[in-house]
PDB file of C-alpha atoms in Angstrom:
ATOM      1  CA  UNK R   1      -3.740 -11.262  36.350  1.00  0.00           C
ATOM      2  CA  UNK R   2      -1.781 -14.443  35.974  1.00  0.00           C
ATOM      3  CA  UNK R   3      -4.791 -15.866  34.014  1.00  0.00           C
ATOM      4  CA  UNK R   4      -4.801 -12.625  31.784  1.00  0.00           C
ATOM      5  CA  UNK R   5      -1.059 -12.885  31.153  1.00  0.00           C
ATOM      6  CA  UNK R   6      -1.407 -16.581  30.007  1.00  0.00           C
ATOM      7  CA  UNK R   7      -4.171 -15.593  27.643  1.00  0.00           C
ATOM      8  CA  UNK R   8      -2.094 -12.789  26.458  1.00  0.00           C
ATOM      9  CA  UNK R   9       0.825 -14.933  25.759  1.00  0.00           C
ATOM     10  CA  UNK R  10      -1.191 -17.538  23.773  1.00  0.00           C
ATOM     11  CA  UNK R  11      -2.709 -14.752  21.711  1.00  0.00           C
ATOM     12  CA  UNK R  12       0.605 -13.347  21.114  1.00  0.00           C
ATOM     13  CA  UNK R  13       2.058 -16.552  19.824  1.00  0.00           C
ATOM     14  CA  UNK R  14      -1.011 -17.146  17.700  1.00  0.00           C
ATOM     15  CA  UNK R  15      -0.416 -13.682  16.069  1.00  0.00           C
ATOM     16  CA  UNK R  16       3.260 -14.710  15.560  1.00  0.00           C
ATOM     17  CA  UNK R  17       2.280 -17.724  13.678  1.00  0.00           C
ATOM     18  CA  UNK R  18      -0.461 -15.990  11.638  1.00  0.00           C
ATOM     19  CA  UNK R  19       1.838 -13.242  10.503  1.00  0.00           C
ATOM     20  CA  UNK R  20       4.721 -15.734   9.802  1.00  0.00           C
ATOM     21  CA  UNK R  21       2.232 -17.675   7.365  1.00  0.00           C
ATOM     22  CA  UNK R  22       0.974 -14.477   5.919  1.00  0.00           C
ATOM     23  CA  UNK R  23       4.550 -13.357   5.250  1.00  0.00           C
ATOM     24  CA  UNK R  24       5.434 -16.730   3.566  1.00  0.00           C
ATOM     25  CA  UNK R  25       2.378 -16.420   1.263  1.00  0.00           C
ATOM     26  CA  UNK R  26       3.234 -12.840   0.429  1.00  0.00           C
ATOM     27  CA  UNK R  27       6.836 -13.908  -0.185  1.00  0.00           C
ATOM     28  CA  UNK R  28       5.758 -16.756  -2.564  1.00  0.00           C
ATOM     29  CA  UNK R  29       3.595 -14.146  -4.483  1.00  0.00           C
ATOM     30  CA  UNK R  30       6.582 -11.763  -4.657  1.00  0.00           C
ATOM     31  CA  UNK R  31       8.916 -14.672  -6.061  1.00  0.00           C
ATOM     32  CA  UNK R  32       6.238 -15.777  -8.510  1.00  0.00           C
ATOM     33  CA  UNK R  33       5.955 -12.156  -9.780  1.00  0.00           C
ATOM     34  CA  UNK R  34       9.624 -11.904 -10.303  1.00  0.00           C
ATOM     35  CA  UNK R  35       9.894 -15.319 -11.962  1.00  0.00           C
ATOM     36  CA  UNK R  36       7.161 -14.482 -14.527  1.00  0.00           C
ATOM     37  CA  UNK R  37       9.370 -11.690 -15.930  1.00  0.00           C
ATOM     38  CA  UNK R  38       6.797  -9.141 -15.125  1.00  0.00           C
ATOM     39  CA  UNK R  39       7.030  -5.684 -16.578  1.00  0.00           C
ATOM     40  CA  UNK R  40       8.393  -3.319 -13.873  1.00  0.00           C
ATOM     41  CA  UNK R  41       5.494  -1.016 -12.860  1.00  0.00           C
ATOM     42  CA  UNK R  42       4.460   0.451  -9.550  1.00  0.00           C
ATOM     43  CA  UNK R  43       2.142  -2.521  -8.949  1.00  0.00           C
ATOM     44  CA  UNK R  44       5.121  -4.876  -9.174  1.00  0.00           C
ATOM     45  CA  UNK R  45       7.163  -2.687  -6.669  1.00  0.00           C
ATOM     46  CA  UNK R  46       4.242  -2.675  -4.279  1.00  0.00           C
ATOM     47  CA  UNK R  47       3.896  -6.451  -4.367  1.00  0.00           C
ATOM     48  CA  UNK R  48       7.712  -6.636  -3.713  1.00  0.00           C
ATOM     49  CA  UNK R  49       7.477  -4.400  -0.800  1.00  0.00           C
ATOM     50  CA  UNK R  50       4.345  -5.730   0.987  1.00  0.00           C
ATOM     51  CA  UNK R  51       5.853  -8.858   2.588  1.00  0.00           C
ATOM     52  CA  UNK R  52       8.388  -6.928   4.567  1.00  0.00           C
ATOM     53  CA  UNK R  53       6.059  -4.968   6.847  1.00  0.00           C
ATOM     54  CA  UNK R  54       4.494  -8.309   7.857  1.00  0.00           C
ATOM     55  CA  UNK R  55       7.897  -9.665   8.664  1.00  0.00           C
ATOM     56  CA  UNK R  56       8.819  -6.586  10.574  1.00  0.00           C
ATOM     57  CA  UNK R  57       5.700  -6.904  12.673  1.00  0.00           C
ATOM     58  CA  UNK R  58       6.366 -10.567  13.283  1.00  0.00           C
ATOM     59  CA  UNK R  59       9.804  -9.888  14.564  1.00  0.00           C
ATOM     60  CA  UNK R  60       8.551  -7.194  16.734  1.00  0.00           C
ATOM     61  CA  UNK R  61       6.079  -9.702  18.428  1.00  0.00           C
ATOM     62  CA  UNK R  62       8.438 -12.371  18.658  1.00  0.00           C
ATOM     63  CA  UNK R  63      11.191 -10.217  20.169  1.00  0.00           C
ATOM     64  CA  UNK R  64       8.875  -9.410  23.048  1.00  0.00           C
ATOM     65  CA  UNK R  65       7.604 -12.953  23.523  1.00  0.00           C
ATOM     66  CA  UNK R  66       5.653 -12.022  26.606  1.00  0.00           C
ATOM     67  CA  UNK R  67       2.323 -10.928  27.968  1.00  0.00           C
ATOM     68  CA  UNK R  68       3.244  -7.261  28.368  1.00  0.00           C
ATOM     69  CA  UNK R  69       3.475  -6.785  24.609  1.00  0.00           C
ATOM     70  CA  UNK R  70      -0.328  -6.966  24.380  1.00  0.00           C
ATOM     71  CA  UNK R  71      -1.275  -5.979  27.844  1.00  0.00           C
ATOM     72  CA  UNK R  72       1.055  -2.975  28.326  1.00  0.00           C
ATOM     73  CA  UNK R  73       0.531   0.519  27.219  1.00  0.00           C
ATOM     74  CA  UNK R  74       2.326   2.117  24.460  1.00  0.00           C
ATOM     75  CA  UNK R  75       3.118   5.290  26.349  1.00  0.00           C
ATOM     76  CA  UNK R  76       5.426   3.238  28.605  1.00  0.00           C
ATOM     77  CA  UNK R  77       7.572   1.492  26.021  1.00  0.00           C
ATOM     78  CA  UNK R  78      11.381   1.677  25.934  1.00  0.00           C
ATOM     79  CA  UNK R  79      13.142   3.033  22.861  1.00  0.00           C
ATOM     80  CA  UNK R  80      13.910  -0.445  21.455  1.00  0.00           C
ATOM     81  CA  UNK R  81      10.264  -1.451  21.533  1.00  0.00           C
ATOM     82  CA  UNK R  82       9.367   1.845  19.958  1.00  0.00           C
ATOM     83  CA  UNK R  83      11.720   1.249  17.081  1.00  0.00           C
ATOM     84  CA  UNK R  84      10.455  -2.405  16.523  1.00  0.00           C
ATOM     85  CA  UNK R  85       6.902  -1.417  16.836  1.00  0.00           C
ATOM     86  CA  UNK R  86       7.174   1.789  14.696  1.00  0.00           C
ATOM     87  CA  UNK R  87       9.238   0.436  11.681  1.00  0.00           C
ATOM     88  CA  UNK R  88       6.420  -1.843  10.385  1.00  0.00           C
ATOM     89  CA  UNK R  89       3.975   1.065  10.553  1.00  0.00           C
ATOM     90  CA  UNK R  90       6.245   3.364   8.440  1.00  0.00           C
ATOM     91  CA  UNK R  91       6.980   0.476   5.906  1.00  0.00           C
ATOM     92  CA  UNK R  92       3.205   0.163   5.639  1.00  0.00           C
ATOM     93  CA  UNK R  93       2.961   3.731   5.003  1.00  0.00           C
ATOM     94  CA  UNK R  94       5.519   3.520   2.170  1.00  0.00           C
ATOM     95  CA  UNK R  95       3.406   0.787   0.477  1.00  0.00           C
ATOM     96  CA  UNK R  96       0.274   2.853   0.801  1.00  0.00           C
ATOM     97  CA  UNK R  97       2.003   6.029  -0.482  1.00  0.00           C
ATOM     98  CA  UNK R  98       3.127   4.123  -3.485  1.00  0.00           C
ATOM     99  CA  UNK R  99      -0.314   2.878  -4.176  1.00  0.00           C
ATOM    100  CA  UNK R 100      -1.537   6.419  -3.941  1.00  0.00           C
ATOM    101  CA  UNK R 101       1.242   7.621  -6.220  1.00  0.00           C
ATOM    102  CA  UNK R 102       0.222   4.945  -8.729  1.00  0.00           C
ATOM    103  CA  UNK R 103      -3.302   6.222  -8.874  1.00  0.00           C
ATOM    104  CA  UNK R 104      -2.114   9.875  -9.038  1.00  0.00           C
ATOM    105  CA  UNK R 105       0.041   8.984 -12.036  1.00  0.00           C
ATOM    106  CA  UNK R 106      -2.956   7.136 -13.803  1.00  0.00           C
ATOM    107  CA  UNK R 107      -5.253   9.890 -13.249  1.00  0.00           C
ATOM    108  CA  UNK R 108      -2.965  12.642 -14.488  1.00  0.00           C
ATOM    109  CA  UNK R 109      -1.871  10.569 -17.498  1.00  0.00           C
ATOM    110  CA  UNK R 110      -5.577  10.416 -18.430  1.00  0.00           C
ATOM    111  CA  UNK R 111      -5.712  14.122 -18.128  1.00  0.00           C
ATOM    112  CA  UNK R 112      -2.692  14.835 -20.608  1.00  0.00           C
ATOM    113  CA  UNK R 113      -0.069  14.940 -18.042  1.00  0.00           C
ATOM    114  CA  UNK R 114       3.351  15.694 -19.580  1.00  0.00           C
ATOM    115  CA  UNK R 115       6.395  13.829 -18.725  1.00  0.00           C
ATOM    116  CA  UNK R 116       7.676  16.686 -16.583  1.00  0.00           C
ATOM    117  CA  UNK R 117       4.396  16.523 -14.484  1.00  0.00           C
ATOM    118  CA  UNK R 118       4.826  12.854 -13.843  1.00  0.00           C
ATOM    119  CA  UNK R 119       8.424  13.216 -13.063  1.00  0.00           C
ATOM    120  CA  UNK R 120       7.611  15.830 -10.445  1.00  0.00           C
ATOM    121  CA  UNK R 121       5.002  13.363  -8.984  1.00  0.00           C
ATOM    122  CA  UNK R 122       7.483  10.616  -8.884  1.00  0.00           C
ATOM    123  CA  UNK R 123      10.271  12.792  -7.223  1.00  0.00           C
ATOM    124  CA  UNK R 124       7.654  14.106  -4.877  1.00  0.00           C
ATOM    125  CA  UNK R 125       6.711  10.607  -3.661  1.00  0.00           C
ATOM    126  CA  UNK R 126      10.429   9.822  -3.127  1.00  0.00           C
ATOM    127  CA  UNK R 127      11.001  13.038  -1.360  1.00  0.00           C
ATOM    128  CA  UNK R 128       7.935  12.512   0.790  1.00  0.00           C
ATOM    129  CA  UNK R 129       9.191   9.009   2.004  1.00  0.00           C
ATOM    130  CA  UNK R 130      12.806  10.357   2.570  1.00  0.00           C
ATOM    131  CA  UNK R 131      11.391  13.181   4.820  1.00  0.00           C
ATOM    132  CA  UNK R 132       9.253  10.813   6.674  1.00  0.00           C
ATOM    133  CA  UNK R 133      11.991   8.385   7.599  1.00  0.00           C
ATOM    134  CA  UNK R 134      14.330  11.208   8.288  1.00  0.00           C
ATOM    135  CA  UNK R 135      11.888  12.783  10.734  1.00  0.00           C
ATOM    136  CA  UNK R 136      11.359   9.317  12.416  1.00  0.00           C
ATOM    137  CA  UNK R 137      15.076   8.660  12.725  1.00  0.00           C
ATOM    138  CA  UNK R 138      15.556  11.982  14.351  1.00  0.00           C
ATOM    139  CA  UNK R 139      12.901  11.391  16.851  1.00  0.00           C
ATOM    140  CA  UNK R 140      14.446   7.956  17.599  1.00  0.00           C
ATOM    141  CA  UNK R 141      17.830   9.518  18.161  1.00  0.00           C
ATOM    142  CA  UNK R 142      16.221  12.065  20.457  1.00  0.00           C
ATOM    143  CA  UNK R 143      14.562   9.203  22.455  1.00  0.00           C
ATOM    144  CA  UNK R 144      17.929   7.823  23.197  1.00  0.00           C
ATOM    145  CA  UNK R 145      19.753  11.088  23.908  1.00  0.00           C
ATOM    146  CA  UNK R 146      17.283  13.336  25.495  1.00  0.00           C
ATOM    147  CA  UNK R 147      16.183  10.903  28.441  1.00  0.00           C
ATOM    148  CA  UNK R 148      14.405  13.596  30.562  1.00  0.00           C
ATOM    149  CA  UNK R 149      11.997  14.429  27.806  1.00  0.00           C
ATOM    150  CA  UNK R 150      11.370  10.932  26.488  1.00  0.00           C
ATOM    151  CA  UNK R 151       7.675  11.143  27.129  1.00  0.00           C
ATOM    152  CA  UNK R 152       7.170  14.295  25.091  1.00  0.00           C
ATOM    153  CA  UNK R 153       9.262  12.958  22.240  1.00  0.00           C
ATOM    154  CA  UNK R 154       7.158   9.692  22.199  1.00  0.00           C
ATOM    155  CA  UNK R 155       3.906  11.596  22.136  1.00  0.00           C
ATOM    156  CA  UNK R 156       5.213  13.784  19.207  1.00  0.00           C
ATOM    157  CA  UNK R 157       6.244  10.473  17.403  1.00  0.00           C
ATOM    158  CA  UNK R 158       2.843   9.040  17.805  1.00  0.00           C
ATOM    159  CA  UNK R 159       1.129  12.126  16.672  1.00  0.00           C
ATOM    160  CA  UNK R 160       3.493  12.349  13.586  1.00  0.00           C
ATOM    161  CA  UNK R 161       2.736   8.636  12.816  1.00  0.00           C
ATOM    162  CA  UNK R 162      -1.036   9.224  13.151  1.00  0.00           C
ATOM    163  CA  UNK R 163      -1.028  12.218  10.891  1.00  0.00           C
ATOM    164  CA  UNK R 164       0.713  10.238   8.141  1.00  0.00           C
ATOM    165  CA  UNK R 165      -2.135   7.822   8.147  1.00  0.00           C
ATOM    166  CA  UNK R 166      -4.597  10.639   7.907  1.00  0.00           C
ATOM    167  CA  UNK R 167      -2.918  12.308   5.145  1.00  0.00           C
ATOM    168  CA  UNK R 168      -2.694   9.036   3.148  1.00  0.00           C
ATOM    169  CA  UNK R 169      -6.258   8.369   3.892  1.00  0.00           C
ATOM    170  CA  UNK R 170      -7.371  11.684   2.436  1.00  0.00           C
ATOM    171  CA  UNK R 171      -5.224  11.146  -0.659  1.00  0.00           C
ATOM    172  CA  UNK R 172      -6.820   7.752  -1.084  1.00  0.00           C
ATOM    173  CA  UNK R 173     -10.292   9.304  -0.918  1.00  0.00           C
ATOM    174  CA  UNK R 174      -9.430  12.090  -3.276  1.00  0.00           C
ATOM    175  CA  UNK R 175      -7.591  10.369  -5.949  1.00  0.00           C
ATOM    176  CA  UNK R 176      -9.486   7.123  -5.594  1.00  0.00           C
ATOM    177  CA  UNK R 177     -12.707   8.999  -6.151  1.00  0.00           C
ATOM    178  CA  UNK R 178     -11.314  11.022  -9.031  1.00  0.00           C
ATOM    179  CA  UNK R 179      -9.847   8.079 -10.909  1.00  0.00           C
ATOM    180  CA  UNK R 180     -13.188   6.152 -10.367  1.00  0.00           C
ATOM    181  CA  UNK R 181     -15.004   9.117 -11.720  1.00  0.00           C
ATOM    182  CA  UNK R 182     -12.746   9.367 -14.514  1.00  0.00           C
ATOM    183  CA  UNK R 183     -13.038   5.704 -15.481  1.00  0.00           C
ATOM    184  CA  UNK R 184     -16.742   5.970 -15.338  1.00  0.00           C
ATOM    185  CA  UNK R 185     -16.948   8.938 -17.701  1.00  0.00           C
ATOM    186  CA  UNK R 186     -14.408   7.521 -20.413  1.00  0.00           C
ATOM    187  CA  UNK R 187     -16.089   6.497 -23.509  1.00  0.00           C
ATOM    188  CA  UNK R 188     -14.352   3.090 -23.346  1.00  0.00           C
ATOM    189  CA  UNK R 189     -15.652   2.227 -20.137  1.00  0.00           C
ATOM    190  CA  UNK R 190     -18.916   0.768 -21.205  1.00  0.00           C
ATOM    191  CA  UNK R 191     -18.451  -3.042 -21.029  1.00  0.00           C
ATOM    192  CA  UNK R 192     -19.115  -5.052 -17.868  1.00  0.00           C
ATOM    193  CA  UNK R 193     -15.735  -5.853 -17.448  1.00  0.00           C
ATOM    194  CA  UNK R 194     -14.457  -2.297 -17.370  1.00  0.00           C
ATOM    195  CA  UNK R 195     -17.375  -1.208 -15.122  1.00  0.00           C
ATOM    196  CA  UNK R 196     -16.118  -4.058 -12.949  1.00  0.00           C
ATOM    197  CA  UNK R 197     -12.728  -2.730 -12.816  1.00  0.00           C
ATOM    198  CA  UNK R 198     -13.805   0.777 -12.134  1.00  0.00           C
ATOM    199  CA  UNK R 199     -15.834  -0.702  -9.254  1.00  0.00           C
ATOM    200  CA  UNK R 200     -12.753  -2.408  -7.918  1.00  0.00           C
ATOM    201  CA  UNK R 201     -10.895   0.896  -7.762  1.00  0.00           C
ATOM    202  CA  UNK R 202     -13.770   2.389  -5.943  1.00  0.00           C
ATOM    203  CA  UNK R 203     -14.013  -0.331  -3.383  1.00  0.00           C
ATOM    204  CA  UNK R 204     -10.273  -0.265  -2.898  1.00  0.00           C
ATOM    205  CA  UNK R 205     -10.297   3.395  -2.349  1.00  0.00           C
ATOM    206  CA  UNK R 206     -12.862   3.129   0.185  1.00  0.00           C
ATOM    207  CA  UNK R 207     -11.261   0.250   1.865  1.00  0.00           C
ATOM    208  CA  UNK R 208      -7.855   1.828   2.094  1.00  0.00           C
ATOM    209  CA  UNK R 209      -9.370   5.149   3.362  1.00  0.00           C
ATOM    210  CA  UNK R 210     -11.297   3.537   6.141  1.00  0.00           C
ATOM    211  CA  UNK R 211      -8.253   1.397   7.101  1.00  0.00           C
ATOM    212  CA  UNK R 212      -5.871   4.269   7.244  1.00  0.00           C
ATOM    213  CA  UNK R 213      -8.292   6.432   9.371  1.00  0.00           C
ATOM    214  CA  UNK R 214      -8.664   3.580  11.789  1.00  0.00           C
ATOM    215  CA  UNK R 215      -4.885   3.164  11.925  1.00  0.00           C
ATOM    216  CA  UNK R 216      -4.426   6.828  12.707  1.00  0.00           C
ATOM    217  CA  UNK R 217      -7.160   6.941  15.265  1.00  0.00           C
ATOM    218  CA  UNK R 218      -5.898   3.798  16.914  1.00  0.00           C
ATOM    219  CA  UNK R 219      -2.219   5.112  17.218  1.00  0.00           C
ATOM    220  CA  UNK R 220      -3.586   8.114  19.268  1.00  0.00           C
ATOM    221  CA  UNK R 221      -6.088   6.280  21.247  1.00  0.00           C
ATOM    222  CA  UNK R 222      -3.443   3.701  22.210  1.00  0.00           C
ATOM    223  CA  UNK R 223      -0.888   6.301  23.254  1.00  0.00           C
ATOM    224  CA  UNK R 224      -3.117   8.498  25.215  1.00  0.00           C
ATOM    225  CA  UNK R 225      -6.385   6.494  26.324  1.00  0.00           C
ATOM    226  CA  UNK R 226      -5.773   2.883  26.404  1.00  0.00           C
ATOM    227  CA  UNK R 227      -4.242   1.755  29.722  1.00  0.00           C
ATOM    228  CA  UNK R 228      -6.309  -1.189  31.038  1.00  0.00           C
ATOM    229  CA  UNK R 229      -4.818  -4.446  30.295  1.00  0.00           C
ATOM    230  CA  UNK R 230      -7.861  -5.964  28.817  1.00  0.00           C
ATOM    231  CA  UNK R 231      -8.550  -3.009  26.592  1.00  0.00           C
ATOM    232  CA  UNK R 232      -4.962  -3.256  25.288  1.00  0.00           C
ATOM    233  CA  UNK R 233      -5.228  -6.884  24.313  1.00  0.00           C
ATOM    234  CA  UNK R 234      -8.511  -6.403  22.514  1.00  0.00           C
ATOM    235  CA  UNK R 235      -7.335  -3.267  20.692  1.00  0.00           C
ATOM    236  CA  UNK R 236      -4.036  -4.465  19.785  1.00  0.00           C
ATOM    237  CA  UNK R 237      -5.237  -7.860  18.429  1.00  0.00           C
ATOM    238  CA  UNK R 238      -7.936  -6.050  16.450  1.00  0.00           C
ATOM    239  CA  UNK R 239      -5.434  -3.620  15.114  1.00  0.00           C
ATOM    240  CA  UNK R 240      -2.836  -6.069  13.845  1.00  0.00           C
ATOM    241  CA  UNK R 241      -5.563  -8.116  12.183  1.00  0.00           C
ATOM    242  CA  UNK R 242      -7.753  -5.659  10.641  1.00  0.00           C
ATOM    243  CA  UNK R 243      -5.436  -2.820  10.145  1.00  0.00           C
ATOM    244  CA  UNK R 244      -2.209  -4.729   9.073  1.00  0.00           C
ATOM    245  CA  UNK R 245      -2.812  -8.298   8.169  1.00  0.00           C
ATOM    246  CA  UNK R 246      -6.174  -8.347   6.319  1.00  0.00           C
ATOM    247  CA  UNK R 247      -5.474  -5.085   4.259  1.00  0.00           C
ATOM    248  CA  UNK R 248      -1.979  -6.547   3.091  1.00  0.00           C
ATOM    249  CA  UNK R 249      -3.813  -9.728   1.964  1.00  0.00           C
ATOM    250  CA  UNK R 250      -6.476  -7.734   0.290  1.00  0.00           C
ATOM    251  CA  UNK R 251      -4.178  -5.389  -1.568  1.00  0.00           C
ATOM    252  CA  UNK R 252      -1.930  -8.215  -2.707  1.00  0.00           C
ATOM    253  CA  UNK R 253      -5.053 -10.109  -4.014  1.00  0.00           C
ATOM    254  CA  UNK R 254      -6.138  -7.120  -5.991  1.00  0.00           C
ATOM    255  CA  UNK R 255      -2.787  -6.153  -7.299  1.00  0.00           C
ATOM    256  CA  UNK R 256      -1.725  -9.702  -8.209  1.00  0.00           C
ATOM    257  CA  UNK R 257      -4.502  -9.832 -10.876  1.00  0.00           C
ATOM    258  CA  UNK R 258      -3.122  -6.873 -12.938  1.00  0.00           C
ATOM    259  CA  UNK R 259       0.609  -7.302 -12.663  1.00  0.00           C
ATOM    260  CA  UNK R 260       1.744  -6.875 -16.276  1.00  0.00           C
ATOM    261  CA  UNK R 261       3.920  -9.337 -18.054  1.00  0.00           C
ATOM    262  CA  UNK R 262       6.299  -8.808 -21.006  1.00  0.00           C
ATOM    263  CA  UNK R 263       4.498  -9.563 -24.260  1.00  0.00           C
ATOM    264  CA  UNK R 264       6.034 -10.223 -27.664  1.00  0.00           C
ATOM    265  CA  UNK R 265       4.484  -8.630 -30.647  1.00  0.00           C
ATOM    266  CA  UNK R 266       2.284  -6.234 -28.908  1.00  0.00           C
ATOM    267  CA  UNK R 267       2.194  -2.321 -29.268  1.00  0.00           C
ATOM    268  CA  UNK R 268       3.820  -0.391 -26.491  1.00  0.00           C
ATOM    269  CA  UNK R 269       1.408   2.601 -26.452  1.00  0.00           C
ATOM    270  CA  UNK R 270      -0.193   1.582 -23.164  1.00  0.00           C
ATOM    271  CA  UNK R 271       3.195   0.591 -21.775  1.00  0.00           C
ATOM    272  CA  UNK R 272       4.113   4.168 -22.296  1.00  0.00           C
ATOM    273  CA  UNK R 273       1.024   5.424 -20.517  1.00  0.00           C
ATOM    274  CA  UNK R 274       1.395   3.132 -17.539  1.00  0.00           C
ATOM    275  CA  UNK R 275       5.137   3.597 -17.073  1.00  0.00           C
ATOM    276  CA  UNK R 276       5.117   7.237 -17.551  1.00  0.00           C
ATOM    277  CA  UNK R 277       7.137   7.335 -20.854  1.00  0.00           C
ATOM    278  CA  UNK R 278       6.289   9.586 -23.800  1.00  0.00           C
ATOM    279  CA  UNK R 279       3.681   8.225 -26.210  1.00  0.00           C
ATOM    280  CA  UNK R 280       5.264   6.850 -29.663  1.00  0.00           C
ATOM    281  CA  UNK R 281       5.506   9.444 -32.376  1.00  0.00           C
ATOM    282  CA  UNK R 282       2.631   7.755 -34.323  1.00  0.00           C
ATOM    283  CA  UNK R 283       0.280   9.233 -31.609  1.00  0.00           C
ATOM    284  CA  UNK R 284      -0.287  12.899 -31.948  1.00  0.00           C
ATOM    285  CA  UNK R 285      -0.495  15.014 -28.970  1.00  0.00           C
ATOM    286  CA  UNK R 286      -4.158  15.521 -29.379  1.00  0.00           C
ATOM    287  CA  UNK R 287      -4.947  11.945 -29.659  1.00  0.00           C
ATOM    288  CA  UNK R 288      -2.874  10.957 -26.681  1.00  0.00           C
ATOM    289  CA  UNK R 289      -4.051  13.810 -24.422  1.00  0.00           C
ATOM    290  CA  UNK R 290      -7.707  13.174 -25.106  1.00  0.00           C
ATOM    291  CA  UNK R 291      -7.408   9.366 -24.898  1.00  0.00           C
ATOM    292  CA  UNK R 292      -9.188   9.275 -28.412  1.00  0.00           C
ATOM    293  CA  UNK R 293      -6.668   6.549 -29.342  1.00  0.00           C
ATOM    294  CA  UNK R 294      -7.919   4.360 -26.713  1.00  0.00           C
ATOM    295  CA  UNK R 295     -11.499   5.010 -27.666  1.00  0.00           C
ATOM    296  CA  UNK R 296     -10.946   4.356 -31.291  1.00  0.00           C
ATOM    297  CA  UNK R 297      -9.095   1.118 -30.409  1.00  0.00           C
ATOM    298  CA  UNK R 298     -11.317  -0.046 -27.745  1.00  0.00           C
ATOM    299  CA  UNK R 299     -10.782  -3.705 -28.315  1.00  0.00           C
ATOM    300  CA  UNK R 300      -7.002  -3.352 -28.132  1.00  0.00           C
ATOM    301  CA  UNK R 301      -7.537  -1.156 -25.142  1.00  0.00           C
ATOM    302  CA  UNK R 302      -9.287  -3.754 -23.428  1.00  0.00           C
ATOM    303  CA  UNK R 303      -6.550  -6.386 -24.197  1.00  0.00           C
ATOM    304  CA  UNK R 304      -3.711  -4.392 -23.120  1.00  0.00           C
ATOM    305  CA  UNK R 305      -4.746  -1.985 -20.473  1.00  0.00           C
ATOM    306  CA  UNK R 306      -7.212  -3.661 -18.116  1.00  0.00           C
ATOM    307  CA  UNK R 307      -6.259  -7.241 -19.004  1.00  0.00           C
ATOM    308  CA  UNK R 308      -7.367  -9.978 -16.655  1.00  0.00           C
ATOM    309  CA  UNK R 309      -5.573 -13.430 -16.775  1.00  0.00           C
ATOM    310  CA  UNK R 310      -8.589 -15.635 -16.473  1.00  0.00           C
ATOM    311  CA  UNK R 311     -10.311 -14.233 -19.605  1.00  0.00           C
ATOM    312  CA  UNK R 312      -7.657 -15.552 -21.983  1.00  0.00           C
ATOM    313  CA  UNK R 313      -6.819 -19.153 -22.984  1.00  0.00           C
ATOM    314  CA  UNK R 314      -3.090 -18.661 -23.247  1.00  0.00           C
ATOM    315  CA  UNK R 315      -1.669 -18.715 -19.683  1.00  0.00           C
ATOM    316  CA  UNK R 316       1.486 -17.009 -20.772  1.00  0.00           C
ATOM    317  CA  UNK R 317      -0.409 -14.153 -22.127  1.00  0.00           C
ATOM    318  CA  UNK R 318      -0.976 -11.081 -20.095  1.00  0.00           C
ATOM    319  CA  UNK R 319      -1.325  -7.346 -20.156  1.00  0.00           C
ATOM    320  CA  UNK R 320      -0.998  -4.029 -18.587  1.00  0.00           C
ATOM    321  CA  UNK R 321      -3.288  -2.917 -15.554  1.00  0.00           C
ATOM    322  CA  UNK R 322      -3.764  -1.641 -12.172  1.00  0.00           C
TER     323      UNK R 322
END
């Protein structure tokens, strides 16, 4: 057991160092995004939020700084450990929910969504996160106040956290598939670059769906089945690497390519579509709703909507995109 504890302590500090480096990298990306005077879109907001779950998990691991963090069972955690361990999970959920919301908005905009519909989706996402954090804080308060039923409350919190991941995975699968299918059917999506972007959305949808399913399953298994120390070590290391660290790096890499920058002398039609504002009066409702405008101006659509930095000579130039 002493040898196992020593290995667990070494692995824990390796994870602490790895997450610290990842946090610094994500923080550098966040600062660079802000310094580039980017247009404020959901992609920008997600990039700003993504470093903080990594920091939260790093603080959680550093706070425990002992072998029990990896060898111990989640079911026997004290309330402080539950708070420190649970907060990064809910922060990750917020980032994933914003990414799902981003896709929902893009999909409904491509189907003639009115401003009211988009506003309902926006407030629905905000309300969802407020409800989630309210329920979680309520359960945490009950953990501290209702000592005799701590085990039951912890089980309820675990099921609640796992269900959030399953719901998010379902939404990723549905709207990722719908948006991918929509892009494949659009008349403008005919070039290799556009097909490549549609494929990226498809792969990201599959990736996030699988990761969220694994996160939900792990939370339940860790709370109810994983009790042996060696099993806890392996499962927690794999979880934090493949369900938290690598997905965050992957999402940052994808979104960083498509963060829009402010551009001078460019039309704002696509800015209106991406940022959920009304189309300019010059666009009739029929042209906007059917995406005929984009079809008739495919070259400009290519420059402004799905722009990728490495395809242009001017490093200051950018566009709008996922």
